[in-house]
Short mmCIF file of C-alpha atoms in Angstrom, two decimals:
data_model
loop_
_atom_site.label_atom_id
_atom_site.label_comp_id
_atom_site.label_asym_id
_atom_site.label_seq_id
_atom_site.Cartn_x
_atom_site.Cartn_y
_atom_site.Cartn_z
CA UNK A 1 28.18 11.06 -42.77
CA UNK A 2 24.69 11.49 -41.28
CA UNK A 3 23.43 9.24 -38.50
CA UNK A 4 20.59 6.87 -39.29
CA UNK A 5 17.44 7.70 -37.30
CA UNK A 6 14.91 4.94 -36.87
CA UNK A 7 11.17 5.43 -37.31
CA UNK A 8 10.74 4.38 -33.65
CA UNK A 9 13.02 7.25 -32.59
CA UNK A 10 11.05 9.69 -34.74
CA UNK A 11 7.76 8.42 -33.27
CA UNK A 12 9.07 8.75 -29.69
CA UNK A 13 10.46 12.22 -30.36
CA UNK A 14 7.13 13.31 -31.84
CA UNK A 15 5.27 11.90 -28.84
CA UNK A 16 7.59 13.71 -26.42
CA UNK A 17 7.15 16.96 -28.34
CA UNK A 18 3.33 16.66 -28.20
CA UNK A 19 3.46 15.95 -24.48
CA UNK A 20 5.76 18.91 -23.86
CA UNK A 21 3.60 21.23 -25.95
CA UNK A 22 0.43 20.16 -24.13
CA UNK A 23 1.96 20.02 -20.63
CA UNK A 24 1.60 23.67 -19.52
CA UNK A 25 -2.11 23.73 -20.28
CA UNK A 26 -2.68 20.37 -18.61
CA UNK A 27 -0.65 21.37 -15.55
CA UNK A 28 -2.40 24.71 -15.17
CA UNK A 29 -5.79 23.07 -15.52
CA UNK A 30 -5.07 20.35 -12.94
CA UNK A 31 -3.32 22.66 -10.50
CA UNK A 32 -6.49 24.71 -10.18
CA UNK A 33 -8.22 21.60 -8.82
CA UNK A 34 -5.59 20.41 -6.31
CA UNK A 35 -7.21 19.95 -2.91
CA UNK A 36 -4.18 19.51 -0.64
CA UNK A 37 -1.70 22.00 0.78
CA UNK A 38 1.83 21.94 2.14
CA UNK A 39 1.58 20.88 5.78
CA UNK A 40 -1.46 18.63 5.35
CA UNK A 41 -1.10 15.43 7.41
CA UNK A 42 -2.76 12.04 7.67
CA UNK A 43 -2.25 8.99 9.89
CA UNK A 44 -3.20 5.33 10.00
CA UNK A 45 -2.39 2.73 12.67
CA UNK A 46 -2.13 -1.02 12.40
CA UNK A 47 -0.72 -4.06 14.19
CA UNK A 48 0.41 -6.90 11.92
CA UNK A 49 -0.38 -10.47 13.01
CA UNK A 50 1.66 -13.59 12.33
CA UNK A 51 -1.11 -14.59 9.90
CA UNK A 52 -0.52 -11.32 7.98
CA UNK A 53 3.19 -12.16 7.72
CA UNK A 54 2.50 -15.74 6.57
CA UNK A 55 -0.07 -14.56 4.01
CA UNK A 56 2.37 -11.95 2.68
CA UNK A 57 5.08 -14.64 2.39
CA UNK A 58 2.72 -16.92 0.48
CA UNK A 59 1.63 -14.14 -1.89
CA UNK A 60 5.15 -12.86 -2.65
CA UNK A 61 7.28 -15.96 -2.26
CA UNK A 62 9.47 -14.19 0.33
CA UNK A 63 9.92 -17.11 2.70
CA UNK A 64 12.99 -15.74 4.45
CA UNK A 65 13.09 -17.57 7.81
CA UNK A 66 13.81 -14.26 9.52
CA UNK A 67 10.10 -13.54 9.08
CA UNK A 68 8.66 -17.02 9.60
CA UNK A 69 10.86 -19.18 11.82
CA UNK A 70 11.28 -18.23 15.50
CA UNK A 71 14.08 -20.79 15.99
CA UNK A 72 16.07 -19.23 13.15
CA UNK A 73 15.30 -15.63 14.13
CA UNK A 74 16.25 -15.98 17.80
CA UNK A 75 19.92 -16.35 16.75
CA UNK A 76 19.87 -13.15 14.69
CA UNK A 77 20.46 -9.60 15.95
CA UNK A 78 16.67 -9.17 16.10
CA UNK A 79 16.08 -12.03 18.55
CA UNK A 80 12.73 -12.98 17.06
CA UNK A 81 10.84 -12.87 13.78
CA UNK A 82 10.24 -9.48 12.19
CA UNK A 83 7.56 -8.14 9.87
CA UNK A 84 8.62 -7.77 6.21
CA UNK A 85 9.72 -4.21 5.47
CA UNK A 86 7.70 -4.20 2.27
CA UNK A 87 4.60 -5.25 4.20
CA UNK A 88 5.07 -2.23 6.47
CA UNK A 89 5.64 -0.13 3.35
CA UNK A 90 2.21 -1.32 2.17
CA UNK A 91 0.61 0.95 4.76
CA UNK A 92 1.65 3.95 2.66
CA UNK A 93 -0.57 3.30 -0.39
CA UNK A 94 -3.43 2.60 2.03
CA UNK A 95 -2.81 5.91 3.79
CA UNK A 96 -2.20 8.04 0.69
CA UNK A 97 -4.84 6.38 -1.47
CA UNK A 98 -7.66 6.60 1.08
CA UNK A 99 -6.95 9.60 3.30
CA UNK A 100 -4.52 12.12 1.83
CA UNK A 101 -4.26 13.02 -1.04
CA UNK A 102 -6.97 10.35 -1.50
CA UNK A 103 -8.52 8.19 -4.22
CA UNK A 104 -6.81 8.62 -7.57
CA UNK A 105 -3.37 9.32 -6.05
CA UNK A 106 -0.61 7.79 -8.21
CA UNK A 107 2.84 6.88 -6.82
CA UNK A 108 5.72 8.07 -9.01
CA UNK A 109 8.69 7.20 -6.81
CA UNK A 110 9.73 6.58 -3.24
CA UNK A 111 12.83 6.46 -1.07
CA UNK A 112 12.39 4.45 2.11
CA UNK A 113 14.69 3.44 4.99
CA UNK A 114 14.06 0.90 7.75
CA UNK A 115 16.04 2.11 10.80
CA UNK A 116 14.47 -0.38 13.24
CA UNK A 117 12.57 -3.67 13.02
CA UNK A 118 8.85 -4.11 13.54
CA UNK A 119 7.79 -7.20 15.46
CA UNK A 120 4.48 -9.02 15.08
CA UNK A 121 1.80 -7.48 17.28
CA UNK A 122 3.43 -4.06 17.68
CA UNK A 123 1.13 -1.16 16.85
CA UNK A 124 2.66 1.06 14.19
CA UNK A 125 1.46 4.55 13.30
CA UNK A 126 1.96 5.41 9.63
CA UNK A 127 2.01 9.14 8.99
CA UNK A 128 2.35 11.36 5.96
CA UNK A 129 2.92 15.10 5.58
CA UNK A 130 2.93 17.13 2.37
CA UNK A 131 6.30 18.90 2.24
CA UNK A 132 6.29 20.29 -1.28
CA UNK A 133 3.63 20.85 -3.91
CA UNK A 134 4.39 21.88 -7.45
CA UNK A 135 1.56 21.85 -9.93
CA UNK A 136 -0.03 18.44 -9.51
CA UNK A 137 3.03 16.69 -8.00
CA UNK A 138 3.40 16.35 -4.22
CA UNK A 139 6.48 15.36 -2.23
CA UNK A 140 5.30 13.67 0.94
CA UNK A 141 7.39 12.77 4.00
CA UNK A 142 6.32 9.41 5.40
CA UNK A 143 7.15 7.41 8.51
CA UNK A 144 6.00 4.45 10.54
CA UNK A 145 6.47 4.92 14.26
CA UNK A 146 6.16 2.02 16.71
CA UNK A 147 4.03 3.44 19.50
CA UNK A 148 5.07 1.22 22.44
CA UNK A 149 8.85 1.21 21.89
CA UNK A 150 8.93 4.77 20.48
CA UNK A 151 11.14 3.71 17.57
CA UNK A 152 10.91 4.60 13.90
CA UNK A 153 10.43 1.45 11.85
CA UNK A 154 10.34 3.18 8.48
CA UNK A 155 10.89 6.66 7.09
CA UNK A 156 11.31 8.34 3.74
CA UNK A 157 9.79 10.34 0.90
CA UNK A 158 7.17 9.61 -1.70
CA UNK A 159 6.44 11.56 -4.87
CA UNK A 160 2.84 11.31 -6.07
CA UNK A 161 0.49 12.72 -8.66
CA UNK A 162 -2.27 14.48 -6.76
CA UNK A 163 -5.77 13.57 -7.92
CA UNK A 164 -8.17 16.26 -8.95
CA UNK A 165 -10.46 17.56 -6.23
CA UNK A 166 -13.91 15.98 -6.27
CA UNK A 167 -16.30 18.10 -8.30
CA UNK A 168 -19.12 19.52 -6.25
#
């Protein structure tokens, strides 16, 4: 007995085949215009205010008292309110989308860890370094380092599509 193949499956298979057939030409063409190299670095610093944390909570609905209520937070292992990890993570699109690789950069995936908390008012330095570049895909190591306490608040990897170099 033969399996039944839906028209949706046939459409998807055809689409995948067209993408695969066109991919080498597209990759070669884009790779010629990549404007970053392995080892390129960029940095951005920022201190988050309590107003930033409250605004983020209002926008996302994340009203965890660990971020908003000093009385609650003082009885936790952190001792006081902490900045949302995802708010800190928001520095990365700002860094990668404006500085390196720059406008047009598209995030494909990320793996992030938060080894230490970030407290309101602490200055954090977000940094990125291109570790691997294959065709138009870059693997970028990222971290957020708290300058005063010398602790790493966030670290990980991001995979991005590198935008084409600006045409001169």
